[in-house]
Amino acid sequence: MKRARYTISLKIENKVIDEVIIDQHYRVKHPELSDWIILELVRNLNFKELDLDITQDKFQYFTVEPIFYRERPYRLILVLEKESSYIGVVNAFRVQGKKYGISK
């Protein structure tokens, strides 16, 4: 599956992000999602401090949970590349609301 690329303007962890690259792997098990919903979730990260581990690796993978869209919790699995201005979405899916006190 080809990755989708979108222009965006965000600042995450003091890093300016100008592109989102979404791996289409999520469509296999989560066809109810769309790139548009994932973009909305990523936009919610603007100016957030994510408590990332500082590593010397070129790529930094991390999970954000919960992140909400229409009052429903989701999990994003993301990647940042050192010296690059994009954020990659490795996977995205809904998580159970009960864990966060939501009964929808």
C-alpha positions as protocol buffer text, in pm:
chain_id: "A"
residue {
  index: 1
  type: MET
  ca { x: 0 y: 0 z: 0 }
}
residue {
  index: 2
  type: LYS
  ca { x: 121 y: 345 z: -85 }
}
residue {
  index: 3
  type: ARG
  ca { x: 163 y: 601 z: 193 }
}
residue {
  index: 4
  type: ALA
  ca { x: -47 y: 917 z: 178 }
}
residue {
  index: 5
  type: ARG
  ca { x: 124 y: 1255 z: 224 }
}
residue {
  index: 6
  type: TYR
  ca { x: -46 y: 1573 z: 348 }
}
residue {
  index: 7
  type: THR
  ca { x: 78 y: 1925 z: 408 }
}
residue {
  index: 8
  type: ILE
  ca { x: 17 y: 2046 z: 764 }
}
residue {
  index: 9
  type: SER
  ca { x: 148 y: 2309 z: 1002 }
}
residue {
  index: 10
  type: LEU
  ca { x: 221 y: 2186 z: 1356 }
}
residue {
  index: 11
  type: LYS
  ca { x: 467 y: 2226 z: 1635 }
}
residue {
  index: 12
  type: ILE
  ca { x: 530 y: 1913 z: 1842 }
}
residue {
  index: 13
  type: GLU
  ca { x: 802 y: 1890 z: 2106 }
}
residue {
  index: 14
  type: ASN
  ca { x: 948 y: 2222 z: 1984 }
}
residue {
  index: 15
  type: LYS
  ca { x: 980 y: 2074 z: 1637 }
}
residue {
  index: 16
  type: VAL
  ca { x: 808 y: 2235 z: 1338 }
}
residue {
  index: 17
  type: ILE
  ca { x: 614 y: 1979 z: 1134 }
}
residue {
  index: 18
  type: ASP
  ca { x: 506 y: 2058 z: 779 }
}
residue {
  index: 19
  type: GLU
  ca { x: 401 y: 1716 z: 651 }
}
residue {
  index: 20
  type: VAL
  ca { x: 208 y: 1412 z: 773 }
}
residue {
  index: 21
  type: ILE
  ca { x: 277 y: 1076 z: 612 }
}
residue {
  index: 22
  type: ILE
  ca { x: 7 y: 816 z: 682 }
}
residue {
  index: 23
  type: ASP
  ca { x: 83 y: 448 z: 635 }
}
residue {
  index: 24
  type: GLN
  ca { x: -230 y: 286 z: 493 }
}
residue {
  index: 25
  type: HIS
  ca { x: -183 y: -27 z: 707 }
}
residue {
  index: 26
  type: TYR
  ca { x: -465 y: 89 z: 937 }
}
residue {
  index: 27
  type: ARG
  ca { x: -722 y: 20 z: 660 }
}
residue {
  index: 28
  type: VAL
  ca { x: -670 y: -357 z: 692 }
}
residue {
  index: 29
  type: LYS
  ca { x: -808 y: -390 z: 1045 }
}
residue {
  index: 30
  type: HIS
  ca { x: -974 y: -51 z: 1096 }
}
residue {
  index: 31
  type: PRO
  ca { x: -1168 y: 32 z: 777 }
}
residue {
  index: 32
  type: GLU
  ca { x: -1400 y: 263 z: 974 }
}
residue {
  index: 33
  type: LEU
  ca { x: -1112 y: 512 z: 997 }
}
residue {
  index: 34
  type: SER
  ca { x: -1003 y: 747 z: 723 }
}
residue {
  index: 35
  type: ASP
  ca { x: -706 y: 967 z: 648 }
}
residue {
  index: 36
  type: TRP
  ca { x: -926 y: 1267 z: 730 }
}
residue {
  index: 37
  type: ILE
  ca { x: -999 y: 1140 z: 1084 }
}
residue {
  index: 38
  type: ILE
  ca { x: -631 y: 1063 z: 1137 }
}
residue {
  index: 39
  type: LEU
  ca { x: -539 y: 1415 z: 1022 }
}
residue {
  index: 40
  type: GLU
  ca { x: -784 y: 1559 z: 1275 }
}
residue {
  index: 41
  type: LEU
  ca { x: -625 y: 1349 z: 1549 }
}
residue {
  index: 42
  type: VAL
  ca { x: -276 y: 1462 z: 1447 }
}
residue {
  index: 43
  type: ARG
  ca { x: -389 y: 1827 z: 1444 }
}
residue {
  index: 44
  type: ASN
  ca { x: -486 y: 1782 z: 1810 }
}
residue {
  index: 45
  type: LEU
  ca { x: -116 y: 1731 z: 1886 }
}
residue {
  index: 46
  type: ASN
  ca { x: -31 y: 2090 z: 1793 }
}
residue {
  index: 47
  type: PHE
  ca { x: 182 y: 2253 z: 2067 }
}
residue {
  index: 48
  type: LYS
  ca { x: 165 y: 1942 z: 2286 }
}
residue {
  index: 49
  type: GLU
  ca { x: 454 y: 1817 z: 2495 }
}
residue {
  index: 50
  type: LEU
  ca { x: 452 y: 1441 z: 2449 }
}
residue {
  index: 51
  type: ASP
  ca { x: 709 y: 1326 z: 2705 }
}
residue {
  index: 52
  type: LEU
  ca { x: 920 y: 1152 z: 2443 }
}
residue {
  index: 53
  type: ASP
  ca { x: 1228 y: 954 z: 2533 }
}
residue {
  index: 54
  type: ILE
  ca { x: 1543 y: 1125 z: 2413 }
}
residue {
  index: 55
  type: THR
  ca { x: 1732 y: 879 z: 2196 }
}
residue {
  index: 56
  type: GLN
  ca { x: 2027 y: 890 z: 1966 }
}
residue {
  index: 57
  type: ASP
  ca { x: 1840 y: 688 z: 1704 }
}
residue {
  index: 58
  type: LYS
  ca { x: 1747 y: 841 z: 1370 }
}
residue {
  index: 59
  type: PHE
  ca { x: 1381 y: 746 z: 1420 }
}
residue {
  index: 60
  type: GLN
  ca { x: 1173 y: 797 z: 1733 }
}
residue {
  index: 61
  type: TYR
  ca { x: 856 y: 588 z: 1766 }
}
residue {
  index: 62
  type: PHE
  ca { x: 592 y: 675 z: 2021 }
}
residue {
  index: 63
  type: THR
  ca { x: 229 y: 622 z: 2113 }
}
residue {
  index: 64
  type: VAL
  ca { x: -29 y: 886 z: 2197 }
}
residue {
  index: 65
  type: GLU
  ca { x: -333 y: 763 z: 2390 }
}
residue {
  index: 66
  type: PRO
  ca { x: -596 y: 880 z: 2445 }
}
residue {
  index: 67
  type: ILE
  ca { x: -639 y: 1137 z: 2175 }
}
residue {
  index: 68
  type: PHE
  ca { x: -998 y: 1229 z: 2106 }
}
residue {
  index: 69
  type: TYR
  ca { x: -1208 y: 1279 z: 1796 }
}
residue {
  index: 70
  type: ARG
  ca { x: -1580 y: 1344 z: 1848 }
}
residue {
  index: 71
  type: GLU
  ca { x: -1542 y: 1251 z: 2215 }
}
residue {
  index: 72
  type: ARG
  ca { x: -1411 y: 905 z: 2127 }
}
residue {
  index: 73
  type: PRO
  ca { x: -1062 y: 791 z: 2232 }
}
residue {
  index: 74
  type: TYR
  ca { x: -803 y: 676 z: 1981 }
}
residue {
  index: 75
  type: ARG
  ca { x: -445 y: 556 z: 1987 }
}
residue {
  index: 76
  type: LEU
  ca { x: -189 y: 690 z: 1741 }
}
residue {
  index: 77
  type: ILE
  ca { x: 141 y: 517 z: 1678 }
}
residue {
  index: 78
  type: LEU
  ca { x: 375 y: 778 z: 1537 }
}
residue {
  index: 79
  type: VAL
  ca { x: 731 y: 826 z: 1421 }
}
residue {
  index: 80
  type: LEU
  ca { x: 952 y: 1132 z: 1408 }
}
residue {
  index: 81
  type: GLU
  ca { x: 1276 y: 1135 z: 1213 }
}
residue {
  index: 82
  type: LYS
  ca { x: 1568 y: 1335 z: 1339 }
}
residue {
  index: 83
  type: GLU
  ca { x: 1654 y: 1627 z: 1110 }
}
residue {
  index: 84
  type: SER
  ca { x: 1321 y: 1594 z: 921 }
}
residue {
  index: 85
  type: SER
  ca { x: 1003 y: 1802 z: 936 }
}
residue {
  index: 86
  type: TYR
  ca { x: 741 y: 1530 z: 897 }
}
residue {
  index: 87
  type: ILE
  ca { x: 546 y: 1312 z: 1136 }
}
residue {
  index: 88
  type: GLY
  ca { x: 460 y: 959 z: 1029 }
}
residue {
  index: 89
  type: VAL
  ca { x: 145 y: 776 z: 1133 }
}
residue {
  index: 90
  type: VAL
  ca { x: 233 y: 408 z: 1160 }
}
residue {
  index: 91
  type: ASN
  ca { x: -113 y: 304 z: 1282 }
}
residue {
  index: 92
  type: ALA
  ca { x: -430 y: 448 z: 1434 }
}
residue {
  index: 93
  type: PHE
  ca { x: -734 y: 290 z: 1594 }
}
residue {
  index: 94
  type: ARG
  ca { x: -1014 y: 339 z: 1845 }
}
residue {
  index: 95
  type: VAL
  ca { x: -959 y: 227 z: 2203 }
}
residue {
  index: 96
  type: GLN
  ca { x: -1219 y: 132 z: 2459 }
}
residue {
  index: 97
  type: GLY
  ca { x: -1380 y: 433 z: 2621 }
}
residue {
  index: 98
  type: LYS
  ca { x: -1434 y: 252 z: 2953 }
}
residue {
  index: 99
  type: LYS
  ca { x: -1064 y: 288 z: 3023 }
}
residue {
  index: 100
  type: TYR
  ca { x: -1112 y: 667 z: 3018 }
}
residue {
  index: 101
  type: GLY
  ca { x: -1453 y: 687 z: 3186 }
}
residue {
  index: 102
  type: ILE
  ca { x: -1649 y: 708 z: 2861 }
}
residue {
  index: 103
  type: SER
  ca { x: -1942 y: 474 z: 2808 }
}
residue {
  index: 104
  type: LYS
  ca { x: -2010 y: 534 z: 2439 }
}
